[in-house]
Amino acid sequence: MAQHFLLSAKARTLSLAAIMRMSDDEAHARFRAIRWADNGGDPFCPRCGSLTIYTYAARRIFKCRDCQHQFSVTSGTIFASRKLPIRDYLAAIAIFVNAVKGISALQLGRDLDVQYRTAFVLAHKLREAVGAVQMQGQLSGEVEVDGAYFGGHSKPENVKADRKDRRLVDEQTGKRQVVVVARERGGRTLPFIVQKEAQGVPLVRSVILPGSVVHADEASSWEALHAHYDVRRINHSVAYSVDGVSTNQAESFFSRLRRAELGQHHHISGKYLAFYAREMAWREDRRRQPNGDLHAAMTGAALAHPVSRAWAGYWQMTQRLSSKV
Ligand SMILES: [Zn+2]
């Protein structure tokens, strides 16, 4: 029997122990090599692009000779105004990529020995960075589309006579949302968050190139796609796959997101669902890449991503808002 990829030696090219043994200089050099990979690891000015940069022996700071701009290896990135040593961010990313079903902020905080809120914001910054990479580009060839409900679970009443139709209740609270996904076979997975599956039609149309073959189930929402693509329908009440027509790869993505929701996060707040969906899509598409490659890819995404508007100063902001109430 073929060995599962994650059990093979090829899947393990990253060592958390080796990261934790890194000196500050080694960790800094690693960030430099990844951030400025296009320039052989040598810094260039983030403001004017100049390659003439002063370095200082005593401080890890750079200065542009042309525009005088001073910068560090993390300024202008998602790690700007960082609080932790660089080695800790490398370790956080290692823990994060090794968690194939995602990782809760509580667990990440314990592993790193940092406060819950530090881990919460850090994990969301990583999700934002890889999510931005994930959502680039369009799909072609054979593309599967599907939708599934996530979030907004209400507890059933103890006594059966008191129980209501929970699907109805969850829908009424507005917390229950639909993740619509377009997944290219052998390609990428692009998720969208909507209230009703039909609202996903223009979104999947915006990413699936004309000329593609689209696979969808029998749900009436997808009728609207027939005018634009060669659409193959599979009736799930009859079979999951007939003559190569299926949405099984879309379902695989949903099951990974479902396992993350139920097994790690327990509850995903509606406003963050898009971040989790993109993170799980990123993981799903890279499930057969060695973890060392994933670590480099996630670090690269974080160092190429601008300061987060959503997460920079997140806790200060929420404290200010809550103190006004
Ligand atoms: Zn400059």
XYZ file of C-alpha atoms and ligand atoms in Angstrom:
326
model
C 0.000 0.000 0.000
C 1.258 3.444 -0.847
C 2.443 5.358 2.176
C 0.454 8.423 3.155
C 2.361 11.530 2.102
C 2.449 13.043 5.583
C 4.112 9.863 6.917
C 6.913 9.948 4.357
C 10.338 11.438 5.072
C 9.814 13.778 2.103
C 7.022 15.538 4.012
C 9.406 16.493 6.831
C 11.977 19.085 5.807
C 11.345 21.486 8.669
C 12.627 21.209 12.215
C 11.070 23.255 14.988
C 13.975 22.186 17.216
C 16.455 23.644 14.713
C 14.503 26.922 14.627
C 14.528 27.146 18.430
C 18.320 26.699 18.407
C 18.816 29.626 16.019
C 20.728 32.648 17.262
C 19.212 36.111 16.761
C 21.638 36.654 13.881
C 20.637 33.416 12.182
C 16.923 34.171 12.559
C 17.452 37.687 11.202
C 19.462 36.324 8.257
C 16.633 33.900 7.490
C 14.073 36.741 7.367
C 16.419 38.791 5.162
C 16.959 35.913 2.741
C 13.190 35.392 2.400
C 12.065 39.022 2.282
C 14.640 40.070 -0.272
C 14.895 36.749 -2.133
C 14.567 38.661 -5.447
C 17.775 40.524 -4.639
C 19.851 37.638 -3.297
C 18.851 38.491 0.295
C 20.266 42.028 0.075
C 17.929 44.806 1.218
C 16.510 47.416 -1.131
C 14.565 50.512 -0.192
C 10.856 49.760 0.356
C 10.046 53.428 -0.374
C 12.026 54.293 -3.526
C 13.427 50.946 -4.646
C 17.062 52.079 -4.450
C 19.653 49.327 -4.142
C 22.161 51.576 -2.390
C 21.587 50.848 1.252
C 23.684 51.675 4.314
C 23.979 48.971 6.930
C 25.184 49.429 10.501
C 27.475 47.092 12.376
C 25.801 47.568 15.742
C 22.110 47.777 14.796
C 19.888 45.710 12.547
C 18.619 48.727 10.720
C 19.018 49.871 7.134
C 19.079 53.325 5.572
C 18.505 54.272 1.960
C 21.251 56.489 0.554
C 18.895 58.040 -2.009
C 15.815 58.921 0.066
C 17.235 58.589 3.613
C 14.400 56.215 4.567
C 15.262 54.013 7.549
C 13.812 50.542 7.685
C 14.176 47.119 9.266
C 13.678 43.626 7.865
C 10.060 43.682 9.071
C 9.007 47.288 8.490
C 6.186 47.658 5.993
C 5.271 43.984 6.451
C 2.696 42.152 8.521
C 5.340 41.842 11.277
C 5.891 45.611 11.500
C 6.275 46.922 15.071
C 6.852 43.389 16.234
C 7.060 42.551 19.912
C 8.701 39.127 19.800
C 12.169 38.019 18.645
C 12.276 36.960 14.979
C 13.018 33.388 16.031
C 9.616 33.241 17.740
C 7.863 34.232 14.516
C 9.762 31.524 12.632
C 8.686 29.071 15.346
C 5.060 30.291 15.201
C 4.999 29.732 11.446
C 6.477 26.226 11.916
C 3.761 25.320 14.440
C 1.131 26.877 12.187
C 2.129 25.035 8.979
C 2.504 21.698 10.774
C -1.099 21.901 12.011
C -2.794 20.449 8.933
C -6.279 21.040 10.349
C -5.411 24.526 11.577
C -4.476 25.602 15.077
C -6.399 27.494 17.734
C -4.988 30.675 19.250
C -5.149 29.011 22.657
C -2.875 26.171 21.572
C -0.501 28.458 19.661
C -0.269 30.715 22.712
C 0.615 27.760 24.927
C 3.253 26.457 22.518
C 4.879 29.882 22.210
C 4.281 30.894 25.824
C 2.651 34.169 24.820
C -0.677 35.701 25.825
C -3.826 34.419 24.131
C -4.441 37.746 22.418
C -0.891 37.863 21.017
C -1.379 34.394 19.531
C -4.861 35.324 18.277
C -3.631 38.359 16.352
C -0.504 36.585 15.078
C -2.524 33.637 13.733
C -4.954 35.996 12.033
C -2.112 37.969 10.450
C -0.712 34.731 9.021
C -4.192 33.810 7.730
C -4.541 37.228 6.123
C -1.140 36.939 4.393
C -1.633 33.443 2.959
C -5.274 34.246 2.156
C -4.189 37.156 -0.042
C -1.810 34.848 -1.932
C -4.471 32.168 -2.180
C -7.102 34.410 -3.779
C -4.900 35.613 -6.653
C -5.530 34.507 -10.221
C -8.277 32.611 -12.021
C -9.313 29.028 -12.684
C -9.676 27.075 -15.941
C -9.961 23.524 -17.264
C -12.247 21.384 -15.126
C -13.632 23.328 -12.170
C -15.893 22.039 -9.395
C -18.290 24.400 -7.620
C -20.256 23.722 -4.462
C -21.614 25.376 -1.330
C -21.868 24.327 2.332
C -23.184 25.884 5.529
C -20.773 26.908 8.290
C -21.124 28.558 11.681
C -24.085 29.669 13.709
C -24.759 26.461 15.584
C -27.370 26.835 18.332
C -27.618 24.281 21.110
C -30.664 22.029 21.105
C -33.045 22.411 24.033
C -32.743 19.709 26.682
C -36.362 18.592 26.543
C -37.391 17.354 23.124
C -40.752 19.129 23.188
C -38.928 22.474 23.497
C -36.689 21.872 20.487
C -37.153 23.962 17.389
C -35.943 23.422 13.857
C -32.356 24.514 14.483
C -31.555 25.027 10.799
C -34.307 27.614 10.705
C -33.140 29.263 13.943
C -29.510 29.388 12.785
C -30.518 30.922 9.502
C -32.590 33.571 11.257
C -29.712 34.672 13.490
C -27.718 35.443 10.337
C -24.708 33.672 11.833
C -25.095 30.716 9.556
C -23.257 31.406 6.331
C -22.520 29.600 3.119
C -19.005 28.917 1.944
C -19.084 28.657 -1.840
C -16.002 27.175 -3.414
C -14.600 26.948 -6.943
C -11.881 24.321 -7.174
C -9.876 23.590 -10.300
C -9.014 19.904 -10.639
C -5.263 19.654 -10.146
C -5.273 23.404 -9.468
C -6.356 25.913 -6.883
C -9.245 26.292 -4.459
C -10.994 29.667 -4.146
C -13.600 30.079 -1.373
C -16.200 32.854 -0.936
C -18.564 33.662 1.923
C -22.222 34.421 1.147
C -25.589 34.238 2.906
C -27.291 32.135 0.219
C -25.658 29.760 -2.233
C -27.131 31.602 -5.237
C -25.159 34.721 -4.244
C -22.033 32.712 -5.016
C -22.833 32.543 -8.743
C -21.352 35.938 -9.761
C -18.355 35.287 -7.496
C -17.441 31.948 -9.045
C -18.072 33.447 -12.488
C -15.528 36.171 -11.714
C -12.782 33.580 -11.190
C -13.643 30.787 -13.668
C -12.372 31.583 -17.159
C -14.701 31.156 -20.159
C -14.198 27.830 -21.918
C -13.915 25.932 -18.635
C -15.929 22.817 -17.851
C -17.845 23.331 -14.596
C -19.013 20.482 -12.357
C -21.912 21.184 -9.974
C -24.521 19.297 -8.006
C -28.282 19.393 -8.596
C -28.882 22.558 -6.514
C -30.939 25.070 -8.500
C -28.473 27.912 -7.697
C -26.112 26.633 -10.364
C -28.658 26.771 -13.236
C -27.405 30.290 -13.924
C -23.967 28.935 -14.872
C -25.263 27.037 -17.928
C -25.411 30.195 -20.034
C -21.667 30.763 -19.553
C -19.943 27.388 -19.315
C -20.165 23.762 -20.309
C -21.785 22.626 -17.027
C -21.955 18.957 -15.948
C -24.400 18.146 -13.161
C -24.233 15.343 -10.628
C -27.338 14.414 -8.673
C -26.120 13.551 -5.190
C -29.332 11.748 -4.304
C -28.354 9.225 -7.021
C -24.527 9.085 -6.947
C -21.417 11.051 -5.982
C -19.601 10.469 -9.244
C -20.811 9.429 -12.706
C -18.550 9.376 -15.775
C -16.046 11.710 -14.139
C -18.724 14.218 -13.171
C -18.415 14.986 -9.449
C -17.799 17.663 -6.870
C -15.651 15.382 -4.717
C -12.657 17.747 -4.615
C -14.878 20.624 -3.515
C -16.195 18.274 -0.803
C -12.621 17.465 0.306
C -12.036 21.164 0.890
C -15.252 21.420 2.927
C -14.289 18.448 5.063
C -10.919 20.046 5.890
C -12.648 23.307 6.817
C -15.232 21.339 8.833
C -12.501 19.484 10.748
C -10.808 22.811 11.505
C -14.085 24.283 12.722
C -15.120 21.337 14.882
C -11.753 19.974 15.975
C -9.625 23.072 16.521
C -11.629 26.243 16.755
C -14.970 24.794 18.031
C -16.658 27.982 17.027
C -15.739 30.229 14.138
C -17.201 33.693 14.401
C -18.995 34.688 11.213
C -16.863 37.740 10.561
C -13.695 35.624 10.528
C -15.037 32.758 8.428
C -13.448 34.082 5.224
C -9.988 34.108 6.863
C -10.339 30.475 7.960
C -11.769 29.382 4.611
C -8.831 30.905 2.693
C -6.333 29.426 5.150
C -7.797 25.943 4.717
C -7.840 26.405 0.920
C -4.139 27.332 1.083
C -3.444 24.202 3.123
C -5.582 21.964 0.899
C -3.773 23.072 -2.272
C -0.370 22.471 -0.670
C -1.173 19.249 1.159
C 1.512 17.349 -0.738
C 4.302 19.875 -0.284
C 7.074 19.276 2.268
C 6.595 21.330 5.444
C 9.903 23.150 4.840
C 8.468 24.511 1.572
C 5.266 25.528 3.365
C 7.286 27.323 6.018
C 9.221 29.286 3.397
C 6.004 30.039 1.478
C 4.149 31.280 4.561
C 7.103 33.350 5.790
C 7.434 34.805 2.278
C 3.724 35.636 2.145
C 3.917 37.361 5.551
C 6.998 39.398 4.618
C 5.462 40.407 1.280
C 2.151 41.413 2.848
C 1.690 45.040 3.914
C 0.857 46.100 7.475
C -2.517 44.616 8.288
C -5.339 47.148 8.456
C -7.556 44.664 10.249
C -5.077 43.390 12.824
C -2.552 46.152 13.543
C -3.469 47.529 16.972
C -6.477 45.187 17.064
C -6.651 44.852 20.857
C -6.044 48.514 21.589
C -8.875 49.283 19.194
C -11.340 46.817 20.708
C -10.462 48.047 24.198
C -11.154 51.637 23.174
C -14.461 50.658 21.647
C -15.566 48.564 24.598
C -14.580 51.267 27.130
C -16.980 53.660 25.398
C -19.939 51.341 25.848
Zn 14.842 55.036 -0.690
